[in-house]
PDB file of N, CA, C and O in Angstrom:
ATOM      1  N   MET A   1       3.994 -13.453 -21.675  1.00  0.00           N
ATOM      2  CA  MET A   1       3.958 -12.385 -20.616  1.00  0.00           C
ATOM      3  C   MET A   1       4.774 -11.205 -21.338  1.00  0.00           C
ATOM      4  O   MET A   1       5.783 -11.412 -21.976  1.00  0.00           O
ATOM      5  N   ALA A   2       4.252 -10.161 -21.401  1.00  0.00           N
ATOM      6  CA  ALA A   2       5.026  -8.917 -21.886  1.00  0.00           C
ATOM      7  C   ALA A   2       6.225  -8.559 -21.050  1.00  0.00           C
ATOM      8  O   ALA A   2       6.288  -8.770 -19.948  1.00  0.00           O
ATOM      9  N   GLU A   3       7.178  -7.980 -21.659  1.00  0.00           N
ATOM     10  CA  GLU A   3       8.338  -7.400 -21.017  1.00  0.00           C
ATOM     11  C   GLU A   3       8.161  -6.363 -20.153  1.00  0.00           C
ATOM     12  O   GLU A   3       7.266  -5.438 -20.525  1.00  0.00           O
ATOM     13  N   LEU A   4       8.523  -6.235 -18.987  1.00  0.00           N
ATOM     14  CA  LEU A   4       7.944  -5.419 -17.948  1.00  0.00           C
ATOM     15  C   LEU A   4       9.167  -4.395 -17.896  1.00  0.00           C
ATOM     16  O   LEU A   4      10.400  -4.646 -17.931  1.00  0.00           O
ATOM     17  N   SER A   5       8.830  -3.082 -17.899  1.00  0.00           N
ATOM     18  CA  SER A   5       9.899  -1.949 -17.663  1.00  0.00           C
ATOM     19  C   SER A   5      10.374  -2.056 -16.226  1.00  0.00           C
ATOM     20  O   SER A   5       9.827  -2.530 -15.389  1.00  0.00           O
ATOM     21  N   ASN A   6      11.293  -1.310 -15.915  1.00  0.00           N
ATOM     22  CA  ASN A   6      11.886  -1.244 -14.691  1.00  0.00           C
ATOM     23  C   ASN A   6      11.032  -0.583 -13.632  1.00  0.00           C
ATOM     24  O   ASN A   6      10.851  -1.015 -12.669  1.00  0.00           O
ATOM     25  N   ASP A   7      10.231   0.330 -14.058  1.00  0.00           N
ATOM     26  CA  ASP A   7       9.142   0.894 -13.175  1.00  0.00           C
ATOM     27  C   ASP A   7       7.944  -0.169 -12.834  1.00  0.00           C
ATOM     28  O   ASP A   7       7.544  -0.234 -11.818  1.00  0.00           O
ATOM     29  N   ASP A   8       7.636  -0.800 -13.973  1.00  0.00           N
ATOM     30  CA  ASP A   8       6.837  -1.909 -13.762  1.00  0.00           C
ATOM     31  C   ASP A   8       7.148  -2.921 -12.637  1.00  0.00           C
ATOM     32  O   ASP A   8       6.434  -3.357 -11.947  1.00  0.00           O
ATOM     33  N   LYS A   9       8.348  -3.316 -12.764  1.00  0.00           N
ATOM     34  CA  LYS A   9       9.116  -4.156 -12.012  1.00  0.00           C
ATOM     35  C   LYS A   9       9.109  -3.681 -10.368  1.00  0.00           C
ATOM     36  O   LYS A   9       8.647  -4.421  -9.447  1.00  0.00           O
ATOM     37  N   LEU A  10       9.146  -2.297 -10.265  1.00  0.00           N
ATOM     38  CA  LEU A  10       9.371  -1.749  -9.018  1.00  0.00           C
ATOM     39  C   LEU A  10       7.866  -1.793  -8.430  1.00  0.00           C
ATOM     40  O   LEU A  10       7.457  -2.108  -7.218  1.00  0.00           O
ATOM     41  N   VAL A  11       6.661  -1.494  -9.300  1.00  0.00           N
ATOM     42  CA  VAL A  11       5.427  -1.486  -8.748  1.00  0.00           C
ATOM     43  C   VAL A  11       5.087  -2.778  -8.377  1.00  0.00           C
ATOM     44  O   VAL A  11       4.381  -3.079  -7.477  1.00  0.00           O
ATOM     45  N   LEU A  12       5.370  -3.967  -9.273  1.00  0.00           N
ATOM     46  CA  LEU A  12       5.142  -5.185  -8.949  1.00  0.00           C
ATOM     47  C   LEU A  12       5.548  -5.669  -7.626  1.00  0.00           C
ATOM     48  O   LEU A  12       4.975  -6.278  -6.810  1.00  0.00           O
ATOM     49  N   LEU A  13       6.892  -5.168  -7.390  1.00  0.00           N
ATOM     50  CA  LEU A  13       7.454  -5.617  -6.030  1.00  0.00           C
ATOM     51  C   LEU A  13       6.902  -4.989  -4.905  1.00  0.00           C
ATOM     52  O   LEU A  13       6.725  -5.648  -3.873  1.00  0.00           O
ATOM     53  N   GLN A  14       6.409  -3.629  -5.043  1.00  0.00           N
ATOM     54  CA  GLN A  14       5.624  -3.046  -3.881  1.00  0.00           C
ATOM     55  C   GLN A  14       4.586  -3.665  -3.707  1.00  0.00           C
ATOM     56  O   GLN A  14       4.085  -4.030  -2.488  1.00  0.00           O
ATOM     57  N   HIS A  15       3.803  -4.168  -4.590  1.00  0.00           N
ATOM     58  CA  HIS A  15       2.357  -4.727  -4.444  1.00  0.00           C
ATOM     59  C   HIS A  15       2.641  -6.238  -3.829  1.00  0.00           C
ATOM     60  O   HIS A  15       1.764  -6.495  -3.119  1.00  0.00           O
ATOM     61  N   ALA A  16       3.561  -6.672  -4.370  1.00  0.00           N
ATOM     62  CA  ALA A  16       3.907  -8.115  -3.863  1.00  0.00           C
ATOM     63  C   ALA A  16       4.338  -8.082  -2.488  1.00  0.00           C
ATOM     64  O   ALA A  16       3.983  -9.027  -1.695  1.00  0.00           O
ATOM     65  N   ILE A  17       4.971  -7.023  -2.110  1.00  0.00           N
ATOM     66  CA  ILE A  17       5.542  -6.950  -0.602  1.00  0.00           C
ATOM     67  C   ILE A  17       4.258  -6.699   0.413  1.00  0.00           C
ATOM     68  O   ILE A  17       4.211  -7.118   1.365  1.00  0.00           O
ATOM     69  N   SER A  18       3.271  -5.808  -0.096  1.00  0.00           N
ATOM     70  CA  SER A  18       2.124  -5.606   0.565  1.00  0.00           C
ATOM     71  C   SER A  18       1.322  -7.087   0.760  1.00  0.00           C
ATOM     72  O   SER A  18       0.696  -7.222   1.730  1.00  0.00           O
ATOM     73  N   LYS A  19       1.464  -7.971  -0.242  1.00  0.00           N
ATOM     74  CA  LYS A  19       0.747  -9.237  -0.104  1.00  0.00           C
ATOM     75  C   LYS A  19       1.407 -10.252   0.577  1.00  0.00           C
ATOM     76  O   LYS A  19       0.939 -10.952   1.540  1.00  0.00           O
ATOM     77  N   TYR A  20       2.729 -10.261   0.470  1.00  0.00           N
ATOM     78  CA  TYR A  20       3.854 -11.070   1.421  1.00  0.00           C
ATOM     79  C   TYR A  20       4.838 -10.302   1.921  1.00  0.00           C
ATOM     80  O   TYR A  20       5.743 -10.073   1.261  1.00  0.00           O
ATOM     81  N   GLU A  21       4.717 -10.208   3.370  1.00  0.00           N
ATOM     82  CA  GLU A  21       5.905  -9.363   3.763  1.00  0.00           C
ATOM     83  C   GLU A  21       6.941  -9.985   4.147  1.00  0.00           C
ATOM     84  O   GLU A  21       8.093  -9.625   4.278  1.00  0.00           O
ATOM     85  N   ASP A  22       6.814 -11.496   4.365  1.00  0.00           N
ATOM     86  CA  ASP A  22       7.986 -12.390   4.612  1.00  0.00           C
ATOM     87  C   ASP A  22       8.866 -12.494   3.198  1.00  0.00           C
ATOM     88  O   ASP A  22       8.411 -12.741   2.415  1.00  0.00           O
ATOM     89  N   GLU A  23      10.268 -12.105   3.559  1.00  0.00           N
ATOM     90  CA  GLU A  23      11.132 -11.936   2.443  1.00  0.00           C
ATOM     91  C   GLU A  23      11.320 -13.292   1.660  1.00  0.00           C
ATOM     92  O   GLU A  23      11.158 -13.340   0.501  1.00  0.00           O
ATOM     93  N   ASN A  24      11.386 -14.474   2.409  1.00  0.00           N
ATOM     94  CA  ASN A  24      11.536 -15.503   1.917  1.00  0.00           C
ATOM     95  C   ASN A  24      10.334 -16.139   1.058  1.00  0.00           C
ATOM     96  O   ASN A  24      10.386 -16.678  -0.026  1.00  0.00           O
ATOM     97  N   THR A  25       9.183 -15.943   1.636  1.00  0.00           N
ATOM     98  CA  THR A  25       7.859 -16.273   0.800  1.00  0.00           C
ATOM     99  C   THR A  25       7.883 -15.385  -0.464  1.00  0.00           C
ATOM    100  O   THR A  25       7.260 -15.820  -1.605  1.00  0.00           O
ATOM    101  N   LEU A  26       8.105 -13.986  -0.285  1.00  0.00           N
ATOM    102  CA  LEU A  26       8.000 -13.311  -1.380  1.00  0.00           C
ATOM    103  C   LEU A  26       9.106 -13.678  -2.510  1.00  0.00           C
ATOM    104  O   LEU A  26       8.654 -13.704  -3.792  1.00  0.00           O
ATOM    105  N   LEU A  27      10.145 -14.060  -2.108  1.00  0.00           N
ATOM    106  CA  LEU A  27      11.187 -14.556  -3.113  1.00  0.00           C
ATOM    107  C   LEU A  27      10.704 -15.674  -3.865  1.00  0.00           C
ATOM    108  O   LEU A  27      10.862 -15.911  -5.079  1.00  0.00           O
ATOM    109  N   GLU A  28      10.087 -16.573  -3.135  1.00  0.00           N
ATOM    110  CA  GLU A  28       9.718 -17.792  -3.733  1.00  0.00           C
ATOM    111  C   GLU A  28       8.501 -17.518  -4.626  1.00  0.00           C
ATOM    112  O   GLU A  28       8.505 -18.071  -5.616  1.00  0.00           O
ATOM    113  N   LYS A  29       7.679 -16.699  -4.329  1.00  0.00           N
ATOM    114  CA  LYS A  29       6.466 -16.459  -5.328  1.00  0.00           C
ATOM    115  C   LYS A  29       7.087 -15.731  -6.480  1.00  0.00           C
ATOM    116  O   LYS A  29       6.292 -15.710  -7.574  1.00  0.00           O
ATOM    117  N   LEU A  30       7.928 -14.756  -6.239  1.00  0.00           N
ATOM    118  CA  LEU A  30       8.241 -13.964  -7.427  1.00  0.00           C
ATOM    119  C   LEU A  30       9.287 -14.665  -8.498  1.00  0.00           C
ATOM    120  O   LEU A  30       9.609 -14.235  -9.512  1.00  0.00           O
ATOM    121  N   LYS A  31      10.042 -15.874  -7.952  1.00  0.00           N
ATOM    122  CA  LYS A  31      10.944 -16.523  -8.915  1.00  0.00           C
ATOM    123  C   LYS A  31      10.212 -16.966 -10.183  1.00  0.00           C
ATOM    124  O   LYS A  31      10.871 -16.975 -11.094  1.00  0.00           O
ATOM    125  N   ALA A  32       8.972 -17.302 -10.026  1.00  0.00           N
ATOM    126  CA  ALA A  32       8.201 -17.592 -11.412  1.00  0.00           C
ATOM    127  C   ALA A  32       8.101 -16.604 -12.375  1.00  0.00           C
ATOM    128  O   ALA A  32       7.713 -16.811 -13.525  1.00  0.00           O
ATOM    129  N   VAL A  33       8.194 -15.104 -11.997  1.00  0.00           N
ATOM    130  CA  VAL A  33       7.789 -14.106 -12.656  1.00  0.00           C
ATOM    131  C   VAL A  33       8.982 -13.306 -12.892  1.00  0.00           C
ATOM    132  O   VAL A  33       9.202 -12.795 -14.309  1.00  0.00           O
ATOM    133  N   LEU A  34      10.031 -13.166 -12.179  1.00  0.00           N
ATOM    134  CA  LEU A  34      11.167 -12.264 -12.233  1.00  0.00           C
ATOM    135  C   LEU A  34      12.454 -13.025 -12.155  1.00  0.00           C
ATOM    136  O   LEU A  34      12.340 -14.113 -11.209  1.00  0.00           O
ATOM    137  N   PRO A  35      13.709 -12.959 -12.803  1.00  0.00           N
ATOM    138  CA  PRO A  35      14.829 -13.357 -12.473  1.00  0.00           C
ATOM    139  C   PRO A  35      15.388 -12.858 -10.937  1.00  0.00           C
ATOM    140  O   PRO A  35      14.958 -11.769 -10.554  1.00  0.00           O
ATOM    141  N   GLN A  36      15.969 -13.614 -10.417  1.00  0.00           N
ATOM    142  CA  GLN A  36      16.446 -13.371  -8.972  1.00  0.00           C
ATOM    143  C   GLN A  36      17.310 -12.127  -8.999  1.00  0.00           C
ATOM    144  O   GLN A  36      17.092 -11.243  -8.062  1.00  0.00           O
ATOM    145  N   LYS A  37      18.030 -11.871  -9.914  1.00  0.00           N
ATOM    146  CA  LYS A  37      18.837 -10.700 -10.048  1.00  0.00           C
ATOM    147  C   LYS A  37      17.993  -9.331 -10.130  1.00  0.00           C
ATOM    148  O   LYS A  37      18.082  -8.325  -9.448  1.00  0.00           O
ATOM    149  N   ASP A  38      16.854  -9.543 -10.908  1.00  0.00           N
ATOM    150  CA  ASP A  38      15.817  -8.237 -10.873  1.00  0.00           C
ATOM    151  C   ASP A  38      15.213  -8.140  -9.640  1.00  0.00           C
ATOM    152  O   ASP A  38      14.873  -6.991  -9.045  1.00  0.00           O
ATOM    153  N   ILE A  39      14.761  -9.153  -8.924  1.00  0.00           N
ATOM    154  CA  ILE A  39      14.343  -9.184  -7.575  1.00  0.00           C
ATOM    155  C   ILE A  39      15.131  -8.473  -6.604  1.00  0.00           C
ATOM    156  O   ILE A  39      14.879  -7.505  -5.784  1.00  0.00           O
ATOM    157  N   ASP A  40      16.316  -8.946  -6.587  1.00  0.00           N
ATOM    158  CA  ASP A  40      17.594  -8.346  -5.500  1.00  0.00           C
ATOM    159  C   ASP A  40      17.555  -6.890  -5.970  1.00  0.00           C
ATOM    160  O   ASP A  40      17.544  -6.011  -5.122  1.00  0.00           O
ATOM    161  N   ARG A  41      17.799  -6.346  -7.182  1.00  0.00           N
ATOM    162  CA  ARG A  41      17.887  -5.209  -7.631  1.00  0.00           C
ATOM    163  C   ARG A  41      16.761  -4.182  -7.244  1.00  0.00           C
ATOM    164  O   ARG A  41      16.978  -3.201  -6.769  1.00  0.00           O
ATOM    165  N   GLY A  42      15.518  -4.768  -7.400  1.00  0.00           N
ATOM    166  CA  GLY A  42      14.266  -4.059  -7.210  1.00  0.00           C
ATOM    167  C   GLY A  42      14.253  -3.828  -5.696  1.00  0.00           C
ATOM    168  O   GLY A  42      13.799  -2.718  -5.416  1.00  0.00           O
ATOM    169  N   ILE A  43      14.368  -4.650  -4.821  1.00  0.00           N
ATOM    170  CA  ILE A  43      14.342  -4.765  -3.422  1.00  0.00           C
ATOM    171  C   ILE A  43      15.404  -3.596  -3.024  1.00  0.00           C
ATOM    172  O   ILE A  43      14.907  -2.712  -2.288  1.00  0.00           O
ATOM    173  N   ALA A  44      16.495  -3.756  -3.530  1.00  0.00           N
ATOM    174  CA  ALA A  44      17.573  -2.703  -3.038  1.00  0.00           C
ATOM    175  C   ALA A  44      17.231  -1.297  -3.441  1.00  0.00           C
ATOM    176  O   ALA A  44      17.426  -0.332  -2.707  1.00  0.00           O
ATOM    177  N   THR A  45      16.580  -1.217  -4.645  1.00  0.00           N
ATOM    178  CA  THR A  45      16.248   0.118  -5.259  1.00  0.00           C
ATOM    179  C   THR A  45      15.092   0.724  -4.250  1.00  0.00           C
ATOM    180  O   THR A  45      15.093   1.909  -3.937  1.00  0.00           O
ATOM    181  N   LEU A  46      14.103  -0.061  -4.033  1.00  0.00           N
ATOM    182  CA  LEU A  46      13.117   0.311  -3.222  1.00  0.00           C
ATOM    183  C   LEU A  46      13.317   0.776  -1.920  1.00  0.00           C
ATOM    184  O   LEU A  46      13.069   1.761  -1.187  1.00  0.00           O
ATOM    185  N   ILE A  47      14.514   0.061  -1.084  1.00  0.00           N
ATOM    186  CA  ILE A  47      14.925   0.187   0.254  1.00  0.00           C
ATOM    187  C   ILE A  47      15.751   1.618   0.084  1.00  0.00           C
ATOM    188  O   ILE A  47      15.609   2.620   0.848  1.00  0.00           O
ATOM    189  N   ALA A  48      16.635   1.828  -1.109  1.00  0.00           N
ATOM    190  CA  ALA A  48      17.236   3.001  -1.125  1.00  0.00           C
ATOM    191  C   ALA A  48      16.492   4.322  -1.335  1.00  0.00           C
ATOM    192  O   ALA A  48      16.897   5.302  -0.740  1.00  0.00           O
ATOM    193  N   THR A  49      15.458   4.094  -1.972  1.00  0.00           N
ATOM    194  CA  THR A  49      14.528   5.307  -2.314  1.00  0.00           C
ATOM    195  C   THR A  49      13.512   5.431  -1.146  1.00  0.00           C
ATOM    196  O   THR A  49      12.422   6.265  -1.312  1.00  0.00           O
ATOM    197  N   GLN A  50      13.717   4.627   0.028  1.00  0.00           N
ATOM    198  CA  GLN A  50      12.689   4.753   0.941  1.00  0.00           C
ATOM    199  C   GLN A  50      11.172   4.280   0.858  1.00  0.00           C
ATOM    200  O   GLN A  50      10.243   4.710   1.506  1.00  0.00           O
ATOM    201  N   ARG A  51      10.874   3.682  -0.385  1.00  0.00           N
ATOM    202  CA  ARG A  51       9.521   3.261  -0.620  1.00  0.00           C
ATOM    203  C   ARG A  51       9.312   1.912   0.296  1.00  0.00           C
ATOM    204  O   ARG A  51       8.122   1.564   0.447  1.00  0.00           O
ATOM    205  N   VAL A  52      10.304   1.121   0.480  1.00  0.00           N
ATOM    206  CA  VAL A  52      10.172   0.069   1.273  1.00  0.00           C
ATOM    207  C   VAL A  52      11.298   0.074   2.373  1.00  0.00           C
ATOM    208  O   VAL A  52      12.210   0.369   2.302  1.00  0.00           O
ATOM    209  N   ARG A  53      10.759  -0.468   3.673  1.00  0.00           N
ATOM    210  CA  ARG A  53      11.646  -0.547   4.727  1.00  0.00           C
ATOM    211  C   ARG A  53      11.822  -2.131   5.137  1.00  0.00           C
ATOM    212  O   ARG A  53      10.899  -2.858   4.948  1.00  0.00           O
ATOM    213  N   ARG A  54      12.932  -2.491   5.730  1.00  0.00           N
ATOM    214  CA  ARG A  54      13.186  -3.666   6.376  1.00  0.00           C
ATOM    215  C   ARG A  54      12.862  -3.667   7.644  1.00  0.00           C
ATOM    216  O   ARG A  54      13.555  -2.864   8.502  1.00  0.00           O
ATOM    217  N   ILE A  55      11.935  -4.649   8.056  1.00  0.00           N
ATOM    218  CA  ILE A  55      11.730  -4.685   9.667  1.00  0.00           C
ATOM    219  C   ILE A  55      12.299  -6.122  10.081  1.00  0.00           C
ATOM    220  O   ILE A  55      11.737  -7.124   9.706  1.00  0.00           O
ATOM    221  N   GLY A  56      13.314  -5.877  10.924  1.00  0.00           N
ATOM    222  CA  GLY A  56      13.931  -7.320  11.160  1.00  0.00           C
ATOM    223  C   GLY A  56      14.656  -7.818   9.921  1.00  0.00           C
ATOM    224  O   GLY A  56      14.752  -7.368   8.822  1.00  0.00           O
ATOM    225  N   PRO A  57      15.096  -9.050  10.181  1.00  0.00           N
ATOM    226  CA  PRO A  57      16.131  -9.764   9.062  1.00  0.00           C
ATOM    227  C   PRO A  57      15.271 -10.222   8.056  1.00  0.00           C
ATOM    228  O   PRO A  57      15.775 -10.240   6.807  1.00  0.00           O
ATOM    229  N   ASP A  58      14.096 -10.627   8.032  1.00  0.00           N
ATOM    230  CA  ASP A  58      13.226 -11.342   7.110  1.00  0.00           C
ATOM    231  C   ASP A  58      11.935 -10.677   6.694  1.00  0.00           C
ATOM    232  O   ASP A  58      11.167 -11.410   5.887  1.00  0.00           O
ATOM    233  N   VAL A  59      11.581  -9.419   7.092  1.00  0.00           N
ATOM    234  CA  VAL A  59      10.528  -8.790   6.940  1.00  0.00           C
ATOM    235  C   VAL A  59      10.557  -7.532   6.054  1.00  0.00           C
ATOM    236  O   VAL A  59      11.407  -6.644   6.708  1.00  0.00           O
ATOM    237  N   LEU A  60       9.931  -7.316   4.869  1.00  0.00           N
ATOM    238  CA  LEU A  60       9.800  -6.209   4.309  1.00  0.00           C
ATOM    239  C   LEU A  60       8.433  -5.532   4.351  1.00  0.00           C
ATOM    240  O   LEU A  60       7.562  -6.183   4.432  1.00  0.00           O
ATOM    241  N   GLN A  61       8.251  -4.260   4.221  1.00  0.00           N
ATOM    242  CA  GLN A  61       7.204  -3.593   4.503  1.00  0.00           C
ATOM    243  C   GLN A  61       7.169  -2.302   3.581  1.00  0.00           C
ATOM    244  O   GLN A  61       8.259  -1.552   3.330  1.00  0.00           O
ATOM    245  N   ASN A  62       6.255  -1.955   3.028  1.00  0.00           N
ATOM    246  CA  ASN A  62       6.026  -0.686   2.123  1.00  0.00           C
ATOM    247  C   ASN A  62       6.094   0.504   3.320  1.00  0.00           C
ATOM    248  O   ASN A  62       5.316   0.362   4.356  1.00  0.00           O
ATOM    249  N   ASN A  63       6.654   1.454   2.805  1.00  0.00           N
ATOM    250  CA  ASN A  63       7.059   2.739   3.769  1.00  0.00           C
ATOM    251  C   ASN A  63       5.918   3.611   3.396  1.00  0.00           C
ATOM    252  O   ASN A  63       6.118   4.863   2.911  1.00  0.00           O
ATOM    253  N   VAL A  64       4.663   3.353   3.562  1.00  0.00           N
ATOM    254  CA  VAL A  64       3.405   4.189   3.421  1.00  0.00           C
ATOM    255  C   VAL A  64       3.380   5.459   4.130  1.00  0.00           C
ATOM    256  O   VAL A  64       2.927   6.472   3.575  1.00  0.00           O
ATOM    257  N   SER A  65       4.204   5.610   5.340  1.00  0.00           N
ATOM    258  CA  SER A  65       4.437   6.810   5.741  1.00  0.00           C
ATOM    259  C   SER A  65       5.071   7.794   5.025  1.00  0.00           C
ATOM    260  O   SER A  65       5.048   8.848   5.291  1.00  0.00           O
ATOM    261  N   HIS A  66       6.029   7.226   4.270  1.00  0.00           N
ATOM    262  CA  HIS A  66       6.961   8.137   3.386  1.00  0.00           C
ATOM    263  C   HIS A  66       6.348   8.369   2.150  1.00  0.00           C
ATOM    264  O   HIS A  66       6.494   9.588   1.651  1.00  0.00           O
ATOM    265  N   ILE A  67       5.758   7.334   1.537  1.00  0.00           N
ATOM    266  CA  ILE A  67       5.316   7.343   0.163  1.00  0.00           C
ATOM    267  C   ILE A  67       3.918   7.768  -0.126  1.00  0.00           C
ATOM    268  O   ILE A  67       3.543   8.028  -1.038  1.00  0.00           O
ATOM    269  N   GLY A  68       3.065   7.649   0.957  1.00  0.00           N
ATOM    270  CA  GLY A  68       1.746   7.810   0.870  1.00  0.00           C
ATOM    271  C   GLY A  68       1.131   6.622   0.354  1.00  0.00           C
ATOM    272  O   GLY A  68       1.531   5.375   0.608  1.00  0.00           O
ATOM    273  N   GLU A  69       0.236   6.647  -0.899  1.00  0.00           N
ATOM    274  CA  GLU A  69      -0.411   5.383  -1.341  1.00  0.00           C
ATOM    275  C   GLU A  69       0.667   4.592  -2.242  1.00  0.00           C
ATOM    276  O   GLU A  69       1.492   5.187  -2.714  1.00  0.00           O
ATOM    277  N   LEU A  70       0.355   3.332  -2.323  1.00  0.00           N
ATOM    278  CA  LEU A  70       1.022   2.471  -3.243  1.00  0.00           C
ATOM    279  C   LEU A  70       0.611   2.907  -4.644  1.00  0.00           C
ATOM    280  O   LEU A  70      -0.273   3.561  -4.936  1.00  0.00           O
ATOM    281  N   PRO A  71       1.604   2.854  -5.676  1.00  0.00           N
ATOM    282  CA  PRO A  71       1.397   3.207  -6.850  1.00  0.00           C
ATOM    283  C   PRO A  71       0.212   2.493  -7.587  1.00  0.00           C
ATOM    284  O   PRO A  71       0.083   1.264  -7.105  1.00  0.00           O
ATOM    285  N   GLU A  72      -0.421   2.997  -8.587  1.00  0.00           N
ATOM    286  CA  GLU A  72      -1.727   2.409  -9.125  1.00  0.00           C
ATOM    287  C   GLU A  72      -1.213   1.091 -10.015  1.00  0.00           C
ATOM    288  O   GLU A  72      -0.212   1.061 -10.484  1.00  0.00           O
ATOM    289  N   ILE A  73      -1.868   0.028  -9.795  1.00  0.00           N
ATOM    290  CA  ILE A  73      -1.682  -1.191 -10.618  1.00  0.00           C
ATOM    291  C   ILE A  73      -2.135  -1.039 -12.053  1.00  0.00           C
ATOM    292  O   ILE A  73      -3.278  -0.941 -12.142  1.00  0.00           O
ATOM    293  N   LEU A  74      -1.329  -1.258 -12.891  1.00  0.00           N
ATOM    294  CA  LEU A  74      -1.730  -1.309 -14.257  1.00  0.00           C
ATOM    295  C   LEU A  74      -2.333  -2.674 -14.700  1.00  0.00           C
ATOM    296  O   LEU A  74      -1.856  -3.538 -13.767  1.00  0.00           O
ATOM    297  N   PRO A  75      -3.188  -2.694 -15.582  1.00  0.00           N
ATOM    298  CA  PRO A  75      -3.892  -3.958 -15.958  1.00  0.00           C
ATOM    299  C   PRO A  75      -2.861  -5.312 -16.115  1.00  0.00           C
ATOM    300  O   PRO A  75      -3.127  -6.408 -15.555  1.00  0.00           O
ATOM    301  N   HIS A  76      -1.744  -5.048 -16.782  1.00  0.00           N
ATOM    302  CA  HIS A  76      -0.832  -6.233 -17.052  1.00  0.00           C
ATOM    303  C   HIS A  76      -0.051  -6.337 -15.814  1.00  0.00           C
ATOM    304  O   HIS A  76       0.293  -7.710 -15.730  1.00  0.00           O
ATOM    305  N   ILE A  77       0.008  -5.583 -14.996  1.00  0.00           N
ATOM    306  CA  ILE A  77       0.654  -5.997 -13.781  1.00  0.00           C
ATOM    307  C   ILE A  77      -0.295  -6.693 -12.692  1.00  0.00           C
ATOM    308  O   ILE A  77       0.200  -7.674 -11.829  1.00  0.00           O
ATOM    309  N   LYS A  78      -1.500  -6.243 -12.512  1.00  0.00           N
ATOM    310  CA  LYS A  78      -2.536  -6.883 -11.790  1.00  0.00           C
ATOM    311  C   LYS A  78      -2.709  -8.104 -12.140  1.00  0.00           C
ATOM    312  O   LYS A  78      -2.827  -8.910 -11.116  1.00  0.00           O
ATOM    313  N   GLN A  79      -2.494  -8.560 -13.299  1.00  0.00           N
ATOM    314  CA  GLN A  79      -2.718 -10.155 -13.731  1.00  0.00           C
ATOM    315  C   GLN A  79      -1.639 -10.784 -12.863  1.00  0.00           C
ATOM    316  O   GLN A  79      -1.925 -11.956 -12.489  1.00  0.00           O
ATOM    317  N   ILE A  80      -0.398 -10.385 -12.896  1.00  0.00           N
ATOM    318  CA  ILE A  80       0.757 -11.254 -12.295  1.00  0.00           C
ATOM    319  C   ILE A  80       0.665 -11.213 -10.928  1.00  0.00           C
ATOM    320  O   ILE A  80       0.732 -12.155 -10.315  1.00  0.00           O
ATOM    321  N   ILE A  81       0.114 -10.065 -10.270  1.00  0.00           N
ATOM    322  CA  ILE A  81       0.025 -10.194  -8.734  1.00  0.00           C
ATOM    323  C   ILE A  81      -1.077 -10.864  -8.404  1.00  0.00           C
ATOM    324  O   ILE A  81      -0.894 -11.637  -7.258  1.00  0.00           O
ATOM    325  N   ASP A  82      -2.189 -11.058  -9.118  1.00  0.00           N
ATOM    326  CA  ASP A  82      -3.266 -11.874  -8.707  1.00  0.00           C
ATOM    327  C   ASP A  82      -2.776 -13.487  -8.874  1.00  0.00           C
ATOM    328  O   ASP A  82      -3.222 -14.371  -8.098  1.00  0.00           O
ATOM    329  N   ASN A  83      -1.947 -13.602  -9.694  1.00  0.00           N
ATOM    330  CA  ASN A  83      -1.412 -15.102  -9.956  1.00  0.00           C
ATOM    331  C   ASN A  83      -0.313 -15.646  -8.876  1.00  0.00           C
ATOM    332  O   ASN A  83      -0.079 -16.809  -8.845  1.00  0.00           O
ATOM    333  N   ILE A  84       0.203 -14.546  -8.271  1.00  0.00           N
ATOM    334  CA  ILE A  84       1.183 -14.941  -7.607  1.00  0.00           C
ATOM    335  C   ILE A  84       0.738 -15.300  -5.908  1.00  0.00           C
ATOM    336  O   ILE A  84      -0.391 -15.004  -5.561  1.00  0.00           O
TER     337      ILE A  84
END
């Protein structure tokens, strides 16, 4: 797998969140792709920039009312998302 940039990781996280809103499920699926530190940092960044919001203690949701559409999926990220 090619090295992902920070922007690629954030796009991957946003699309993974749209696929799995439950944070525990999301973390389990992403462990095979990203280190835990990158997952935690990415989620914190997305929440801080209001691209993702926390709904209750264990649910994450893309903040489409704030950001509009999700960012476009690049081909190398699409393959990862399809596999998780």
